[in-house]
Coordinates of C-alpha atoms in Angstrom, one line a residue:
X15 CA -11.9 -18.6 23.3
X16 CA -11.5 -16.6 26.6
X17 CA -8.2 -15.1 27.5
X18 CA -7.2 -16.6 30.8
X19 CA -5.2 -15.0 33.7
X20 CA -1.5 -16.1 33.7
X21 CA -1.3 -15.1 37.4
X22 CA -4.0 -16.7 39.6
X23 CA -3.5 -13.9 42.1
X24 CA -4.1 -11.1 39.6
X25 CA -7.0 -8.7 39.7
X26 CA -10.2 -10.4 38.6
X27 CA -11.7 -9.2 35.4
X28 CA -15.3 -10.0 34.4
X29 CA -15.4 -12.9 32.0
X30 CA -17.2 -10.8 29.3
X31 CA -14.3 -8.3 29.2
X32 CA -11.9 -11.2 28.5
X33 CA -13.8 -12.1 25.3
X34 CA -11.7 -11.1 22.2
X35 CA -14.8 -9.5 20.5
X36 CA -15.5 -7.4 23.6
X37 CA -11.8 -6.3 23.8
X38 CA -11.8 -5.6 20.1
X39 CA -14.9 -3.5 20.3
X40 CA -13.5 -1.4 23.2
X41 CA -10.2 -0.9 21.4
X42 CA -11.9 0.1 18.1
X43 CA -14.4 2.4 19.8
X44 CA -11.7 4.1 21.8
X45 CA -9.5 4.7 18.7
X46 CA -12.4 5.8 16.6
X47 CA -13.5 8.3 19.2
X48 CA -10.0 9.8 19.1
X49 CA -9.9 9.8 15.3
X50 CA -13.3 11.4 15.1
X51 CA -12.3 14.0 17.7
X52 CA -9.1 14.9 15.8
X53 CA -11.0 15.2 12.5
X54 CA -13.8 17.3 14.0
X55 CA -11.2 19.6 15.7
X56 CA -9.2 20.1 12.5
X57 CA -12.1 20.2 10.1
X58 CA -13.1 18.3 7.0
X59 CA -10.0 17.8 4.9
X60 CA -11.3 16.2 1.7
X61 CA -13.0 17.8 -1.3
X62 CA -15.7 15.1 -1.8
X63 CA -16.9 15.2 1.8
X64 CA -18.2 18.7 1.3
X65 CA -20.1 17.4 -1.7
X66 CA -21.8 14.8 0.5
X67 CA -22.6 17.5 3.1
X68 CA -24.1 19.8 0.4
X69 CA -26.3 17.0 -0.9
X70 CA -27.4 16.4 2.7
X71 CA -28.3 20.0 3.0
X72 CA -30.6 19.6 -0.1
X73 CA -32.1 16.4 1.1
X74 CA -32.9 18.0 4.5
X75 CA -34.4 21.1 2.9
X76 CA -31.9 23.5 4.5
X77 CA -30.8 24.4 1.0
X78 CA -33.2 24.4 -2.0
X79 CA -32.4 24.1 -5.7
X80 CA -30.3 21.7 -7.7
X81 CA -26.9 20.8 -6.4
X82 CA -25.7 19.2 -9.6
X83 CA -24.2 16.6 -7.3
X84 CA -27.1 14.2 -6.8
X85 CA -25.4 11.8 -9.2
X86 CA -23.2 10.7 -6.3
X87 CA -24.0 7.9 -3.9
X88 CA -27.0 8.9 -1.8
X89 CA -26.8 6.8 1.4
X90 CA -24.3 8.8 3.5
X91 CA -25.9 12.2 2.5
X92 CA -29.3 10.8 3.3
X93 CA -28.3 9.6 6.8
X94 CA -26.6 12.9 7.4
X95 CA -29.7 14.8 6.3
X96 CA -31.8 13.0 8.9
X97 CA -29.7 14.6 11.6
X98 CA -29.8 17.9 9.8
X99 CA -33.6 17.8 9.9
X100 CA -33.4 17.7 13.7
X101 CA -31.7 21.1 13.6
X102 CA -28.1 20.0 14.2
X103 CA -26.3 21.1 11.0
X104 CA -22.6 20.5 11.3
X105 CA -19.8 18.7 9.4
X106 CA -19.2 16.6 12.6
X107 CA -22.4 14.7 11.8
X108 CA -21.0 12.9 8.8
X109 CA -17.8 12.2 10.7
X110 CA -19.6 10.7 13.6
X111 CA -21.7 8.6 11.3
X112 CA -18.5 7.4 9.6
X113 CA -17.1 6.4 13.0
X114 CA -20.2 4.4 14.0
X115 CA -20.3 2.6 10.7
X116 CA -16.6 1.8 10.9
X117 CA -17.0 0.2 14.3
X118 CA -19.9 -1.8 12.9
X119 CA -17.7 -3.0 10.1
X120 CA -14.9 -4.1 12.4
X121 CA -17.3 -6.2 14.4
X122 CA -18.6 -7.7 11.1
X123 CA -15.1 -8.5 10.0
X124 CA -14.4 -10.3 13.3
X125 CA -17.5 -12.4 12.8
X126 CA -16.6 -13.2 9.2
X127 CA -13.0 -14.1 10.1
X128 CA -14.3 -16.3 13.0
X129 CA -15.8 -18.5 10.3
X130 CA -12.1 -19.4 9.4
X131 CA -10.0 -18.7 12.4
X132 CA -10.4 -18.9 16.1
X133 CA -11.3 -16.0 18.3
X134 CA -7.9 -14.7 19.2
X135 CA -6.7 -15.1 15.6
X136 CA -9.8 -13.1 14.3
X137 CA -9.0 -10.5 16.9
X138 CA -5.4 -10.1 15.6
X139 CA -6.5 -10.0 12.0
X140 CA -8.9 -7.2 12.8
X141 CA -6.2 -5.2 14.5
X142 CA -4.2 -5.6 11.3
X143 CA -7.1 -4.3 9.3
X144 CA -7.6 -1.3 11.6
X145 CA -3.9 -0.6 11.3
X146 CA -3.7 -0.4 7.5
X147 CA -2.8 3.2 6.8
X148 CA -5.8 3.8 4.4
X149 CA -8.3 2.4 7.0
X150 CA -6.8 4.2 10.0
X151 CA -6.6 7.6 8.3
X152 CA -10.0 7.4 6.5
X153 CA -12.1 5.6 9.3
X154 CA -13.7 8.8 10.6
X155 CA -13.0 11.3 7.8
X156 CA -16.6 11.7 6.5
X157 CA -15.8 9.9 3.2
X158 CA -17.9 7.0 1.8
X159 CA -15.0 4.5 1.3
X160 CA -14.9 3.0 4.8
X161 CA -18.7 2.9 5.2
X162 CA -18.9 1.1 1.9
X163 CA -16.4 -1.5 2.9
X164 CA -18.1 -1.9 6.3
X165 CA -21.4 -2.8 4.6
X166 CA -19.5 -5.0 2.1
X167 CA -18.0 -7.0 5.1
X168 CA -21.5 -7.6 6.5
X169 CA -22.7 -8.7 3.0
X170 CA -19.9 -11.2 2.9
X171 CA -20.7 -12.4 6.4
X172 CA -24.3 -13.0 5.6
X173 CA -23.4 -15.0 2.5
X174 CA -20.8 -17.2 4.3
X175 CA -23.1 -17.7 7.4
X176 CA -26.1 -18.4 5.1
X177 CA -24.2 -21.0 3.1
X178 CA -22.4 -22.7 6.0
X179 CA -24.7 -22.5 9.0
X180 CA -28.2 -21.1 8.4
X181 CA -29.7 -20.4 5.0
X182 CA -32.0 -17.7 6.6
X183 CA -29.0 -15.4 6.6
X184 CA -29.2 -15.4 2.8
X185 CA -32.3 -13.2 3.0
X186 CA -30.0 -10.4 4.2
X187 CA -27.4 -10.7 1.5
X188 CA -29.2 -8.7 -1.3
X189 CA -30.5 -6.0 1.0
X190 CA -27.1 -5.4 2.6
X191 CA -25.5 -5.5 -0.8
X192 CA -27.9 -2.7 -2.0
X193 CA -27.0 -0.7 1.1
X194 CA -23.3 -1.1 0.2
X195 CA -23.9 -0.1 -3.4
X196 CA -25.9 3.0 -2.3
X197 CA -22.9 3.9 -0.3
X198 CA -20.4 3.6 -3.1
X199 CA -21.1 2.4 -6.7
X200 CA -18.0 0.2 -7.1
X201 CA -19.3 -2.1 -4.4
X202 CA -21.5 -3.6 -7.1
X203 CA -18.5 -5.8 -8.1
X204 CA -18.9 -7.6 -4.8
X205 CA -21.4 -9.7 -6.8
X206 CA -18.5 -11.7 -8.3
X207 CA -17.0 -13.1 -5.0
X208 CA -20.6 -13.5 -3.6
X209 CA -21.6 -15.6 -6.6
X210 CA -18.4 -17.6 -6.3
X211 CA -19.0 -18.5 -2.7
X212 CA -22.6 -19.3 -3.4
X213 CA -21.6 -21.7 -6.2
X214 CA -18.9 -23.6 -4.3
X215 CA -20.7 -23.5 -0.9
X216 CA -24.0 -25.0 -2.1
X217 CA -22.7 -27.4 -4.7
X218 CA -24.7 -25.3 -7.0
X219 CA -26.0 -27.8 -9.5
X220 CA -27.2 -30.3 -6.8
X221 CA -28.1 -28.3 -3.7
X222 CA -28.7 -24.7 -4.6
X223 CA -32.4 -24.8 -4.7
X224 CA -33.4 -23.7 -1.2
X225 CA -30.6 -21.1 -0.7
X226 CA -31.3 -19.7 -4.2
X227 CA -35.0 -19.4 -3.4
X228 CA -34.2 -17.3 -0.3
X229 CA -32.0 -14.9 -2.3
X230 CA -34.6 -14.6 -5.1
X231 CA -37.3 -13.9 -2.5
X232 CA -35.2 -11.1 -0.9
X233 CA -34.5 -9.7 -4.4
X234 CA -38.2 -9.7 -5.3
X235 CA -39.1 -7.9 -2.1
X236 CA -36.6 -5.1 -2.7
X237 CA -37.1 -5.0 -6.5
X238 CA -39.8 -2.3 -6.3
X239 CA -37.6 -0.1 -4.2
X240 CA -34.7 -0.6 -6.7
X241 CA -36.9 0.4 -9.6
X242 CA -38.3 3.4 -7.8
X243 CA -34.8 4.5 -6.8
X244 CA -33.6 4.1 -10.4
X245 CA -36.4 6.3 -11.6
X246 CA -36.0 9.0 -8.9
X247 CA -32.3 8.9 -8.1
X248 CA -29.9 9.7 -10.9
X249 CA -27.2 7.9 -9.0
X250 CA -28.3 4.6 -10.5
X251 CA -28.1 5.9 -14.1
X252 CA -24.7 7.3 -13.1
X253 CA -23.7 3.9 -11.7
X254 CA -24.4 2.2 -15.0
X255 CA -22.4 4.9 -16.8
X256 CA -19.4 4.5 -14.6
X257 CA -19.4 0.8 -15.0
X258 CA -19.8 0.9 -18.8
X259 CA -17.5 3.8 -19.6
X260 CA -14.2 2.1 -18.6
X261 CA -15.3 -1.0 -20.6
X262 CA -16.0 1.0 -23.7
X263 CA -13.4 3.7 -23.7
X264 CA -10.5 1.9 -21.8
X265 CA -7.5 4.2 -21.2
X266 CA -9.3 7.2 -22.7
X267 CA -11.8 7.1 -19.7
X268 CA -11.0 9.9 -17.3
X269 CA -8.6 11.8 -19.5
X270 CA -8.3 15.3 -18.0
X271 CA -9.1 14.2 -14.5
X272 CA -6.6 15.3 -11.9
X273 CA -6.4 11.6 -10.8
X274 CA -5.9 10.3 -14.4
X275 CA -3.1 7.6 -14.3
X276 CA -3.1 4.9 -17.0
X277 CA -0.3 2.8 -15.2
X278 CA -1.9 -0.6 -14.5
X279 CA 0.9 -1.3 -12.0
X280 CA 0.4 1.9 -9.9
X281 CA -1.2 0.2 -7.0
X282 CA 1.1 -2.9 -7.1
X283 CA 4.1 -0.6 -7.1
X284 CA 2.9 1.0 -3.9
X285 CA 1.5 -2.1 -2.2
X286 CA 4.1 -1.9 0.6
X287 CA 3.0 1.6 1.4
X288 CA -0.5 0.4 1.9
X289 CA 0.7 -2.1 4.6
X290 CA 2.8 0.3 6.7
X291 CA 3.8 3.8 5.6
X292 CA 6.7 5.9 6.8
X293 CA 8.5 8.0 8.0
X294 CA 7.1 8.6 11.5
X295 CA 6.8 12.3 10.9
X296 CA 5.9 14.0 7.6
X297 CA 3.2 15.6 5.5
X298 CA -0.4 14.7 6.4
X299 CA -1.2 13.7 2.9
X300 CA 1.5 10.9 3.0
X301 CA -0.8 9.0 5.3
X302 CA -4.1 9.9 3.5
X303 CA -2.4 8.9 0.3
X304 CA 0.4 6.5 1.3
X305 CA 1.9 6.4 -2.3
X306 CA 3.2 9.9 -1.5
X307 CA 5.2 8.6 1.4
X308 CA 7.5 5.6 1.6
X309 CA 7.1 2.1 2.9
X310 CA 8.3 1.6 6.5
X311 CA 10.8 -1.1 7.6
X312 CA 7.8 -2.9 9.2
X313 CA 6.2 -3.2 5.7
X314 CA 9.3 -4.9 4.3
X315 CA 9.6 -7.3 7.3
X316 CA 5.9 -8.2 7.3
X317 CA 5.9 -8.7 3.5
X318 CA 8.8 -11.1 3.7
X319 CA 7.2 -13.1 6.5
X320 CA 3.8 -13.2 4.7
X321 CA 5.3 -14.4 1.4
X322 CA 7.2 -17.1 3.3
X323 CA 4.1 -18.1 5.3
X324 CA 1.8 -18.2 2.2
X325 CA 4.5 -20.1 0.3
X326 CA 4.5 -22.8 3.1
X327 CA 0.7 -22.9 3.1
X328 CA 0.5 -23.4 -0.6
X329 CA 3.2 -26.0 -0.6
X330 CA 1.5 -27.9 2.2
X331 CA -1.8 -28.0 0.2
X332 CA 0.0 -29.3 -2.9
X333 CA 1.9 -31.9 -0.9
X334 CA -1.4 -33.2 0.6
X335 CA -2.9 -33.3 -2.9
X336 CA 0.0 -35.3 -4.3
X337 CA -0.2 -37.7 -1.3
X338 CA -4.0 -38.3 -1.6
X339 CA -4.4 -38.5 -5.3
X340 CA -2.4 -39.1 -8.4
X341 CA -2.6 -35.8 -10.2
X342 CA -0.8 -37.3 -13.2
X343 CA -4.1 -38.7 -14.3
X344 CA -5.6 -37.4 -17.6
X345 CA -8.2 -35.4 -15.7
X346 CA -5.6 -33.8 -13.4
X347 CA -3.2 -32.9 -16.3
X348 CA -6.1 -31.4 -18.2
X349 CA -7.2 -29.2 -15.3
X350 CA -3.6 -28.1 -14.6
X351 CA -3.2 -27.2 -18.3
X352 CA -6.5 -25.2 -18.3
X353 CA -5.4 -23.5 -15.1
X354 CA -2.1 -22.5 -16.7
X355 CA -3.8 -21.1 -19.8
X356 CA -6.2 -19.1 -17.6
X357 CA -3.4 -17.6 -15.6
X358 CA -1.5 -16.6 -18.7
X359 CA -4.7 -15.2 -20.2
X360 CA -5.5 -13.3 -17.0
X361 CA -2.0 -11.7 -17.0
X362 CA -2.3 -10.7 -20.6
X363 CA -5.8 -9.3 -20.3
X364 CA -4.8 -7.3 -17.2
X365 CA -2.7 -5.2 -19.6
X366 CA -4.8 -5.3 -22.7
X367 CA -8.5 -5.8 -21.9
X368 CA -11.3 -4.2 -19.9
X369 CA -11.2 -5.0 -16.2
X370 CA -14.4 -7.1 -16.3
X371 CA -12.8 -9.7 -18.6
X372 CA -9.9 -10.1 -16.3
X373 CA -12.2 -10.4 -13.3
X374 CA -14.1 -13.2 -15.0
X375 CA -10.9 -15.0 -15.8
X376 CA -9.8 -14.8 -12.1
X377 CA -13.3 -16.0 -11.2
X378 CA -12.8 -19.1 -13.4
X379 CA -9.3 -19.6 -12.0
X380 CA -10.6 -19.7 -8.4
X381 CA -13.3 -22.2 -9.4
X382 CA -10.7 -24.4 -11.0
X383 CA -8.4 -24.2 -8.0
X384 CA -11.2 -25.1 -5.7
X385 CA -12.1 -28.1 -7.9
X386 CA -8.5 -29.3 -7.8
X387 CA -7.8 -28.8 -4.1
X388 CA -11.3 -29.1 -2.4
X389 CA -10.5 -32.6 -1.0
X390 CA -7.4 -31.3 0.9
X391 CA -8.5 -27.7 1.6
X392 CA -12.0 -28.1 2.9
X393 CA -13.9 -25.1 4.3
X394 CA -10.7 -23.2 4.9
X395 CA -9.9 -23.3 1.2
X396 CA -13.4 -21.9 0.4
X397 CA -12.7 -18.9 2.6
X398 CA -9.2 -18.4 1.3
X399 CA -10.4 -18.4 -2.3
X400 CA -13.3 -16.1 -1.4
X401 CA -10.9 -13.5 0.0
X402 CA -8.5 -14.1 -2.9
X403 CA -11.3 -13.3 -5.4
X404 CA -12.5 -10.4 -3.3
X405 CA -9.0 -8.9 -3.4
X406 CA -8.4 -9.4 -7.1
X407 CA -11.9 -8.4 -8.2
X408 CA -11.4 -4.9 -6.9
X409 CA -7.6 -4.7 -7.3
X410 CA -7.9 -5.4 -11.0
X411 CA -10.8 -3.0 -11.5
X412 CA -9.0 -0.1 -9.8
X413 CA -5.6 -1.0 -11.5
X414 CA -7.1 -1.0 -15.0
X415 CA -9.4 1.9 -14.6
X416 CA -7.2 4.9 -15.4
X417 CA -8.5 7.2 -12.7
X418 CA -6.5 6.3 -9.6
X419 CA -6.7 7.6 -6.0
X420 CA -5.1 5.7 -3.1
X421 CA -8.3 5.6 -1.0
X422 CA -10.0 3.6 -3.8
X423 CA -7.9 0.6 -2.7
X424 CA -9.8 0.6 0.6
X425 CA -12.1 -1.9 -1.2
X426 CA -9.4 -4.6 -0.9
X427 CA -8.4 -3.7 2.7
X428 CA -10.3 -6.7 4.4
X429 CA -8.7 -9.1 2.0
X430 CA -5.3 -7.6 2.3
X431 CA -5.5 -7.9 6.1
X432 CA -6.7 -11.5 5.7
X433 CA -3.7 -12.6 3.7
X434 CA -1.3 -10.7 5.8
X435 CA -2.6 -12.5 8.9
X436 CA -2.9 -15.9 7.1
X437 CA 0.8 -15.7 6.1
X438 CA 1.9 -14.6 9.6
X439 CA -0.3 -17.3 11.3
X440 CA 1.4 -20.0 9.3
X441 CA 4.8 -18.8 10.6
X442 CA 3.5 -18.5 14.1
X443 CA 1.9 -22.0 14.2
X444 CA 5.0 -23.5 12.7
X445 CA 7.5 -22.1 15.2
X446 CA 5.4 -21.3 18.3
X447 CA 6.4 -24.7 19.9
X448 CA 9.9 -23.3 20.3
X449 CA 8.5 -20.5 22.6
X450 CA 8.4 -21.0 26.3
X451 CA 5.2 -20.0 28.2
X452 CA 1.8 -21.5 27.5
X453 CA 0.0 -18.1 27.3
X454 CA 2.5 -16.7 24.9
X455 CA 2.2 -19.7 22.6
X456 CA -1.7 -19.8 22.7
X457 CA -2.5 -16.2 22.3
X458 CA 0.4 -13.9 23.3
X459 CA 2.2 -14.1 20.0
X460 CA -0.9 -13.2 18.1
X461 CA -1.7 -10.2 20.3
X462 CA 1.9 -9.0 20.1
X463 CA 1.6 -9.0 16.2
X464 CA -1.6 -7.0 16.3
X465 CA -0.2 -4.5 18.8
X466 CA 3.0 -4.0 16.7
X467 CA 0.8 -3.1 13.7
X468 CA -1.5 -0.8 15.8
X469 CA 1.4 0.9 17.5
X470 CA 3.2 1.6 14.3
X471 CA 0.2 3.1 12.6
X472 CA -0.9 5.2 15.6
X473 CA 2.6 6.7 16.0
X474 CA 2.8 7.4 12.3
X475 CA -0.6 9.0 12.2
X476 CA 0.2 11.2 15.2
X477 CA 3.3 12.4 13.4
X478 CA 1.4 13.3 10.3
X479 CA -1.8 15.0 11.5
X480 CA -1.9 18.7 10.6
X481 CA -3.0 21.4 13.0
X482 CA -5.8 22.5 10.8
X483 CA -7.4 22.0 7.4
X484 CA -8.2 24.4 4.5
X485 CA -11.9 24.7 5.6
X486 CA -10.6 26.7 8.7
X487 CA -9.4 29.4 6.3
X488 CA -12.5 29.2 4.1
X489 CA -15.0 29.8 6.9
X490 CA -13.7 33.2 8.1
X491 CA -13.6 34.4 4.5
X492 CA -17.2 33.4 3.7
X493 CA -18.3 34.9 7.0
X494 CA -16.7 38.1 6.0
X495 CA -18.6 38.0 2.6
X496 CA -21.9 37.3 4.4
X497 CA -21.4 40.4 6.5
X498 CA -20.2 42.5 3.5
X499 CA -23.3 41.6 1.4
X500 CA -26.4 40.7 3.4
X501 CA -28.1 39.8 0.0
X502 CA -25.5 37.2 -0.8
X503 CA -28.0 34.4 -1.0
X504 CA -29.5 36.0 -4.1
X505 CA -26.1 36.5 -5.8
X506 CA -24.3 34.2 -8.2
X507 CA -21.0 33.1 -6.7
X508 CA -18.3 31.1 -8.4
X509 CA -15.3 29.4 -6.7
X510 CA -12.5 26.9 -7.5
X511 CA -13.3 25.2 -4.2
X512 CA -17.1 25.4 -4.5
X513 CA -18.0 22.3 -2.4
X514 CA -16.3 23.9 0.7
X515 CA -17.6 27.4 0.0
X516 CA -21.1 26.0 -0.7
X517 CA -21.1 24.2 2.6
X518 CA -19.7 27.2 4.5
X519 CA -22.3 29.7 3.1
X520 CA -25.2 27.1 3.0
X521 CA -25.8 28.1 -0.6
X522 CA -25.1 26.6 -4.0
X523 CA -21.8 27.9 -5.4
X524 CA -20.7 27.1 -9.0
X525 CA -17.4 25.4 -9.6
X526 CA -14.9 26.9 -12.0
X527 CA -11.2 26.5 -12.3
X528 CA -8.9 29.0 -13.9
X529 CA -6.5 26.3 -15.3
X530 CA -9.3 25.0 -17.5
X531 CA -9.2 28.2 -19.6
X532 CA -6.6 29.4 -22.0
X533 CA -5.9 32.7 -20.2
X534 CA -7.4 35.0 -17.6
X535 CA -9.2 37.1 -20.2
X536 CA -11.2 34.1 -21.3
X537 CA -11.8 33.2 -17.7
X538 CA -13.0 36.7 -16.9
X539 CA -15.4 36.7 -19.8
X540 CA -16.9 33.5 -18.7
X541 CA -17.6 34.9 -15.2
X542 CA -19.1 38.1 -16.7
X543 CA -21.3 36.1 -19.1
X544 CA -22.4 34.0 -16.2
X545 CA -23.4 37.1 -14.3
X546 CA -21.2 36.0 -11.4
X547 CA -21.2 38.7 -8.7
X548 CA -18.4 37.1 -6.8
X549 CA -15.5 34.8 -7.5
X550 CA -13.7 33.2 -4.5
X551 CA -10.2 32.0 -5.4
X552 CA -8.7 29.4 -3.1
X553 CA -6.0 27.5 -5.1
X554 CA -4.5 29.8 -7.6
X555 CA -0.9 30.9 -7.0
X556 CA -0.3 33.6 -7.8
X557 CA -3.8 35.1 -7.7
X558 CA -4.9 36.4 -11.1
X559 CA -5.9 39.8 -12.2
X560 CA -9.5 39.5 -13.6
X561 CA -10.9 42.0 -16.1
X562 CA -14.2 43.4 -14.9
X563 CA -13.6 42.3 -11.3
X564 CA -11.9 44.0 -8.3
X565 CA -10.4 42.4 -5.2
X566 CA -12.5 43.1 -2.1
X567 CA -10.9 40.8 0.4
X568 CA -7.5 39.0 0.4
X569 CA -5.9 36.7 2.9
X570 CA -2.7 34.6 2.7
X571 CA -4.6 31.9 0.9
X572 CA -8.0 33.2 -0.3
X573 CA -9.0 36.1 -2.5
X574 CA -12.6 37.4 -3.1
X575 CA -13.3 39.2 -6.4
X576 CA -16.5 41.3 -7.0
X577 CA -17.8 42.3 -10.4
X578 CA -17.3 46.0 -11.2
X579 CA -20.6 47.6 -12.1

């Protein structure tokens, strides 16, 4: 679809620039450049990003020795290290890489959505995706969450394209999935919706032979690399541990972690905040972690419209089914009963069982729904159920796993945007005939919806961005220490913000937190026994008095202690 000029006498625009994908790419690139520039100016603002930077330093050879951090996902540190090897060592590298991969992901989402919607609809759905608070605030942050979802989107696209149009795309599914997993371990659960679409898309028992061969061939080709990586990169062993631990230990998993939260309804209770957060001005962390803020009026309005639209859509499907077939047959009644049992079992297991059991139940529910409605839903139903399973697979896992951070829910962002748009599109298509103006009816309403989302999020983000981040206070302090002790590289240093201090000093600094000890005497003894020459305290308030150590530098936020010899 090409957006046409409503005024024949208007300035002529090249046809390529009227293509929704081209316009989307320009908008996304412009926004991402601004977001990256803001992030680079204000500095890295998240603890884990420094971890990735420190691992990149080790990969590049800038820093030698064990980081004790290589159990994390290696892809982003590896890509960052390639630039470090060229001599450009800066935190802006990982931010720029984030930005590029984000743009790549948005283009992939457009192509994926275009398998279900027309071009202008796909364009609008992508604007909604970009505008989700978690996506907008983390798109160019240096974290691994948005890159992981970008690669996940392309994995899904290759599966859908391979099943529906050209099976050669299936060669790319496994390699892209591995890229996504190497970016973030939880992406491994993407196997569930991928398997679902492969089954329903190929009529698995009858026609899966050729597509399955392509996937197996791709798997065989990369298998040696997977085995090598498992042997050489501890991340894979850590991946298995992180998948198994919540299954074995349930609510006890993660006890003691700052993000420990056993409430299974945590994300559901804050779902409106993940659609649009308010107020317009506030604390920066309210947009990084929307649960700290409040849902905006837009979120309530959109949710009401989406629920109405999805309700109409489901009712229409059921109405068609009843018109085309007598569902009162024995087979129909049996399937409905089984579906009801599965739904009840799924709700029960959500509160009582490991997440994988609930995910499997939802997988079976989607298969049964497809079998019941395939004759009236067609290809659209396949895509709807794919995104539905995508959403619930990760939503259930993160809700049941008792370590909860808002940004973890980025894994469901494409599916959330999909259903927000689907619900709104039903309303638009139902009532657009009452709108005067052909352009407004054909594409104007959709563009208006996308711009409302984008404007709301942009204004809110601008009202929440801080002038600077904590690293801007850490760097002058570590520079002072480097000048104070020219032999600092040979000294043992501890800190309660070690990733940032390690990055700033380009040396491995050991993590220790005062609150983990019974008292300051016990903490001081640990430092002395560890032969720590310096302790850099960032977070304690008030700052402690440490036996055996003296304060050599103190600012409003940070204090440096040195061992008394």
